mmCIF file of C-alpha atoms and ligand atoms in Angstrom:
data_model
loop_
_atom_site.group_PDB
_atom_site.id
_atom_site.type_symbol
_atom_site.label_atom_id
_atom_site.label_comp_id
_atom_site.label_asym_id
_atom_site.label_seq_id
_atom_site.Cartn_x
_atom_site.Cartn_y
_atom_site.Cartn_z
ATOM 1 C CA MET A 23 0.000 0.000 0.000
ATOM 2 C CA ALA A 24 1.504 3.340 -1.011
ATOM 3 C CA ILE A 25 1.213 6.054 1.595
ATOM 4 C CA LEU A 26 1.580 9.735 0.774
ATOM 5 C CA ALA A 27 3.409 12.180 3.012
ATOM 6 C CA ASN A 28 0.589 12.713 5.497
ATOM 7 C CA GLU A 29 -0.664 9.156 5.768
ATOM 8 C CA ILE A 30 -3.046 9.262 2.839
ATOM 9 C CA ASP A 31 -3.504 5.928 1.104
ATOM 10 C CA ILE A 32 -2.645 6.758 -2.514
ATOM 11 C CA ASP A 33 -4.007 3.413 -3.688
ATOM 12 C CA LEU A 34 -7.409 4.331 -2.319
ATOM 13 C CA VAL A 35 -7.242 7.692 -4.108
ATOM 14 C CA ASP A 36 -6.428 5.791 -7.289
ATOM 15 C CA ARG A 37 -9.308 3.366 -6.797
ATOM 16 C CA ILE A 38 -11.718 6.284 -6.341
ATOM 17 C CA ILE A 39 -10.410 7.898 -9.529
ATOM 18 C CA ASP A 40 -10.590 4.592 -11.411
ATOM 19 C CA ARG A 41 -14.200 4.165 -10.333
ATOM 20 C CA SER A 42 -15.171 7.574 -11.709
ATOM 21 C CA GLY A 43 -12.944 7.461 -14.764
ATOM 22 C CA SER A 44 -10.043 9.818 -15.272
ATOM 23 C CA ASP A 45 -12.075 12.254 -17.346
ATOM 24 C CA PRO A 46 -11.574 15.831 -16.109
ATOM 25 C CA GLU A 47 -15.379 16.134 -16.077
ATOM 26 C CA ALA A 48 -15.400 13.651 -13.195
ATOM 27 C CA LEU A 49 -13.455 16.035 -10.958
ATOM 28 C CA ILE A 50 -16.306 17.117 -8.663
ATOM 29 C CA GLY A 51 -17.522 13.545 -8.154
ATOM 30 C CA ILE A 52 -14.003 12.398 -7.329
ATOM 31 C CA LEU A 53 -13.577 15.213 -4.821
ATOM 32 C CA GLN A 54 -16.901 14.293 -3.203
ATOM 33 C CA ASP A 55 -15.830 10.659 -2.910
ATOM 34 C CA ILE A 56 -12.451 11.638 -1.445
ATOM 35 C CA GLN A 57 -14.173 13.840 1.118
ATOM 36 C CA THR A 58 -16.618 11.070 1.979
ATOM 37 C CA GLU A 59 -13.653 8.796 2.663
ATOM 38 C CA TRP A 60 -11.502 11.173 4.750
ATOM 39 C CA HIS A 61 -14.124 13.727 5.845
ATOM 40 C CA TYR A 62 -11.954 16.431 4.298
ATOM 41 C CA LEU A 63 -9.755 16.903 1.242
ATOM 42 C CA PRO A 64 -6.113 16.106 2.000
ATOM 43 C CA LEU A 65 -3.769 18.317 -0.037
ATOM 44 C CA PRO A 66 -1.621 15.413 -1.345
ATOM 45 C CA ALA A 67 -4.771 13.835 -2.752
ATOM 46 C CA LEU A 68 -5.534 17.036 -4.676
ATOM 47 C CA SER A 69 -2.190 17.094 -6.450
ATOM 48 C CA HIS A 70 -2.517 13.389 -7.230
ATOM 49 C CA ILE A 71 -5.976 13.967 -8.719
ATOM 50 C CA ALA A 72 -4.593 16.790 -10.872
ATOM 51 C CA ASP A 73 -1.829 14.479 -12.151
ATOM 52 C CA ARG A 74 -4.190 11.604 -12.853
ATOM 53 C CA LEU A 75 -6.788 13.749 -14.636
ATOM 54 C CA GLY A 76 -4.089 15.628 -16.552
ATOM 55 C CA ILE A 77 -5.358 19.026 -15.452
ATOM 56 C CA PRO A 78 -3.553 21.932 -13.768
ATOM 57 C CA TYR A 79 -3.499 21.882 -9.970
ATOM 58 C CA ASN A 80 -4.968 25.390 -10.065
ATOM 59 C CA ARG A 81 -8.121 24.039 -11.639
ATOM 60 C CA VAL A 82 -8.600 21.513 -8.836
ATOM 61 C CA TRP A 83 -7.886 24.219 -6.289
ATOM 62 C CA ALA A 84 -10.417 26.572 -7.887
ATOM 63 C CA VAL A 85 -13.164 23.950 -7.624
ATOM 64 C CA VAL A 86 -12.280 23.025 -4.033
ATOM 65 C CA THR A 87 -12.312 26.627 -2.861
ATOM 66 C CA PHE A 88 -15.436 27.571 -4.848
ATOM 67 C CA TYR A 89 -17.812 25.046 -3.261
ATOM 68 C CA GLU A 90 -18.548 25.530 0.432
ATOM 69 C CA ALA A 91 -19.268 21.819 0.777
ATOM 70 C CA PHE A 92 -15.584 21.034 0.368
ATOM 71 C CA THR A 93 -13.294 21.371 3.344
ATOM 72 C CA LEU A 94 -9.505 21.300 3.507
ATOM 73 C CA GLU A 95 -9.409 20.977 7.270
ATOM 74 C CA PRO A 96 -9.894 17.630 9.019
ATOM 75 C CA LEU A 97 -13.008 17.523 11.176
ATOM 76 C CA GLY A 98 -12.624 17.070 14.901
ATOM 77 C CA LYS A 99 -13.237 13.811 16.724
ATOM 78 C CA TYR A 100 -16.380 15.567 17.925
ATOM 79 C CA HIS A 101 -17.851 17.448 15.003
ATOM 80 C CA ILE A 102 -20.449 19.854 16.358
ATOM 81 C CA GLN A 103 -23.141 21.068 14.007
ATOM 82 C CA ILE A 104 -24.943 24.133 15.281
ATOM 83 C CA CYS A 105 -28.373 24.676 13.797
ATOM 84 C CA THR A 106 -28.785 28.233 12.584
ATOM 85 C CA GLY A 107 -32.214 27.594 11.062
ATOM 86 C CA THR A 108 -35.037 30.040 11.702
ATOM 87 C CA ALA A 109 -36.513 28.380 14.800
ATOM 88 C CA CYS A 110 -33.125 28.045 16.477
ATOM 89 C CA HIS A 111 -32.157 31.555 15.419
ATOM 90 C CA VAL A 112 -35.294 32.979 17.042
ATOM 91 C CA ARG A 113 -34.554 31.008 20.210
ATOM 92 C CA GLY A 114 -31.121 32.515 20.592
ATOM 93 C CA VAL A 115 -28.651 30.219 18.878
ATOM 94 C CA ALA A 116 -26.279 33.168 18.412
ATOM 95 C CA GLU A 117 -25.445 33.006 22.112
ATOM 96 C CA ILE A 118 -24.741 29.280 21.808
ATOM 97 C CA VAL A 119 -22.392 29.901 18.873
ATOM 98 C CA ARG A 120 -20.503 32.531 20.885
ATOM 99 C CA ALA A 121 -20.290 30.250 23.922
ATOM 100 C CA LEU A 122 -18.900 27.333 21.914
ATOM 101 C CA GLU A 123 -16.464 29.493 19.951
ATOM 102 C CA ASP A 124 -15.207 31.113 23.155
ATOM 103 C CA GLU A 125 -14.891 27.827 25.011
ATOM 104 C CA LEU A 126 -13.122 25.999 22.192
ATOM 105 C CA MET A 127 -11.179 29.078 21.061
ATOM 106 C CA ILE A 128 -12.009 28.508 17.406
ATOM 107 C CA GLU A 129 -14.444 30.066 14.974
ATOM 108 C CA THR A 130 -17.146 28.012 13.338
ATOM 109 C CA GLY A 131 -15.800 26.240 10.290
ATOM 110 C CA HIS A 132 -12.611 25.259 12.114
ATOM 111 C CA THR A 133 -11.099 22.479 14.206
ATOM 112 C CA THR A 134 -9.291 22.755 17.530
ATOM 113 C CA PRO A 135 -5.507 22.276 17.257
ATOM 114 C CA ASP A 136 -5.737 19.026 19.252
ATOM 115 C CA GLY A 137 -8.198 17.648 16.688
ATOM 116 C CA GLU A 138 -10.859 17.016 19.319
ATOM 117 C CA PHE A 139 -13.588 19.453 18.259
ATOM 118 C CA SER A 140 -14.791 21.132 15.103
ATOM 119 C CA LEU A 141 -17.658 23.580 14.762
ATOM 120 C CA GLU A 142 -19.960 24.019 11.823
ATOM 121 C CA CYS A 143 -23.116 26.041 11.322
ATOM 122 C CA ALA A 144 -25.839 23.914 9.766
ATOM 123 C CA HIS A 145 -29.262 24.425 8.289
ATOM 124 C CA CYS A 146 -32.325 23.072 10.084
ATOM 125 C CA LEU A 147 -31.461 19.800 11.820
ATOM 126 C CA GLY A 148 -35.114 18.771 11.902
ATOM 127 C CA ALA A 149 -35.700 19.185 15.627
ATOM 128 C CA CYS A 150 -37.080 22.735 15.603
ATOM 129 C CA SER A 151 -39.285 22.325 18.676
ATOM 130 C CA MET A 152 -36.126 21.580 20.688
ATOM 131 C CA GLY A 153 -34.273 24.699 19.539
ATOM 132 C CA PRO A 154 -31.635 25.851 19.937
ATOM 133 C CA VAL A 155 -30.210 22.518 18.825
ATOM 134 C CA ILE A 156 -26.743 21.121 18.171
ATOM 135 C CA ALA A 157 -25.757 17.723 16.840
ATOM 136 C CA VAL A 158 -22.553 15.921 17.748
ATOM 137 C CA GLY A 159 -22.345 13.012 15.352
ATOM 138 C CA ASP A 160 -25.606 11.111 15.841
ATOM 139 C CA GLU A 161 -26.408 12.742 19.172
ATOM 140 C CA PHE A 162 -28.799 15.673 19.380
ATOM 141 C CA PHE A 163 -28.874 18.184 22.199
ATOM 142 C CA GLY A 164 -31.800 20.590 22.441
ATOM 143 C CA HIS A 165 -33.267 23.411 24.512
ATOM 144 C CA LEU A 166 -29.732 24.710 24.813
ATOM 145 C CA THR A 167 -28.618 27.508 27.024
ATOM 146 C CA ARG A 168 -25.104 28.860 27.271
ATOM 147 C CA SER A 169 -24.401 26.835 30.413
ATOM 148 C CA LYS A 170 -25.920 23.666 28.975
ATOM 149 C CA ALA A 171 -23.747 24.004 25.850
ATOM 150 C CA LEU A 172 -20.653 24.338 28.028
ATOM 151 C CA GLU A 173 -21.684 21.298 30.069
ATOM 152 C CA ILE A 174 -21.865 19.284 26.842
ATOM 153 C CA ILE A 175 -18.302 20.302 25.953
ATOM 154 C CA GLU A 176 -17.160 19.318 29.429
ATOM 155 C CA GLU A 177 -18.880 15.944 29.077
ATOM 156 C CA LEU A 178 -17.270 15.330 25.686
ATOM 157 C CA ARG A 179 -13.858 16.210 27.106
ATOM 158 C CA LYS A 180 -14.428 13.706 29.894
ATOM 159 C CA ARG A 181 -15.322 11.047 27.353
ATOM 160 C CA SER A 182 -12.053 11.776 25.571
ATOM 161 C CA GLY A 183 -10.037 11.882 28.742
ATOM 162 C CA VAL A 184 -8.892 15.386 27.822
ATOM 163 C CA ASP A 185 -7.631 17.437 30.757
ATOM 164 C CA LEU A 186 -10.287 19.869 31.893
ATOM 165 C CA LYS A 187 -9.288 23.471 32.382
HETATM 166 S S1 LIG B 151 -34.395 25.381 12.888
HETATM 167 FE FE1 LIG B 151 -33.017 24.391 14.235
HETATM 168 S S2 LIG B 151 -33.686 22.324 14.191
HETATM 169 FE FE2 LIG B 151 -35.002 23.306 12.795
#
């Protein structure tokens, strides 16, 4: 198995490309499949895709940075989606966003340096009556207040065995 510089399995990248065909028109589909596999787009995979499709790296980069759905940053072990849909907005989700950003010392759209947490604003998570709502993987937490949001972070840190402040 060939491994690229940052532990990316190049053979898997190749299999994904082979599945889609090495037509430059397949670029977006290949990127989606790569992101499904790694939950982000590793840079070495991007240059390999450019080589395999015979297109300039700049073209791959332009597509990756154009679509918000693509991310170049690995998600945290605990990926927190914060619903910013209308019902949660009306019920004060802005305060929850501030609390989580302050506590984790990152802005939404980013991952903590230790790789434990990432924050993302999401559209309606389908639990409007429980707003404000966040989802951590498959777990939903509703009727959030600032203190309840911070308790959730503390609980997740305990699960991870991360030193509490
Ligand atoms: S608006 Fe937040 S769950 Fe629907």
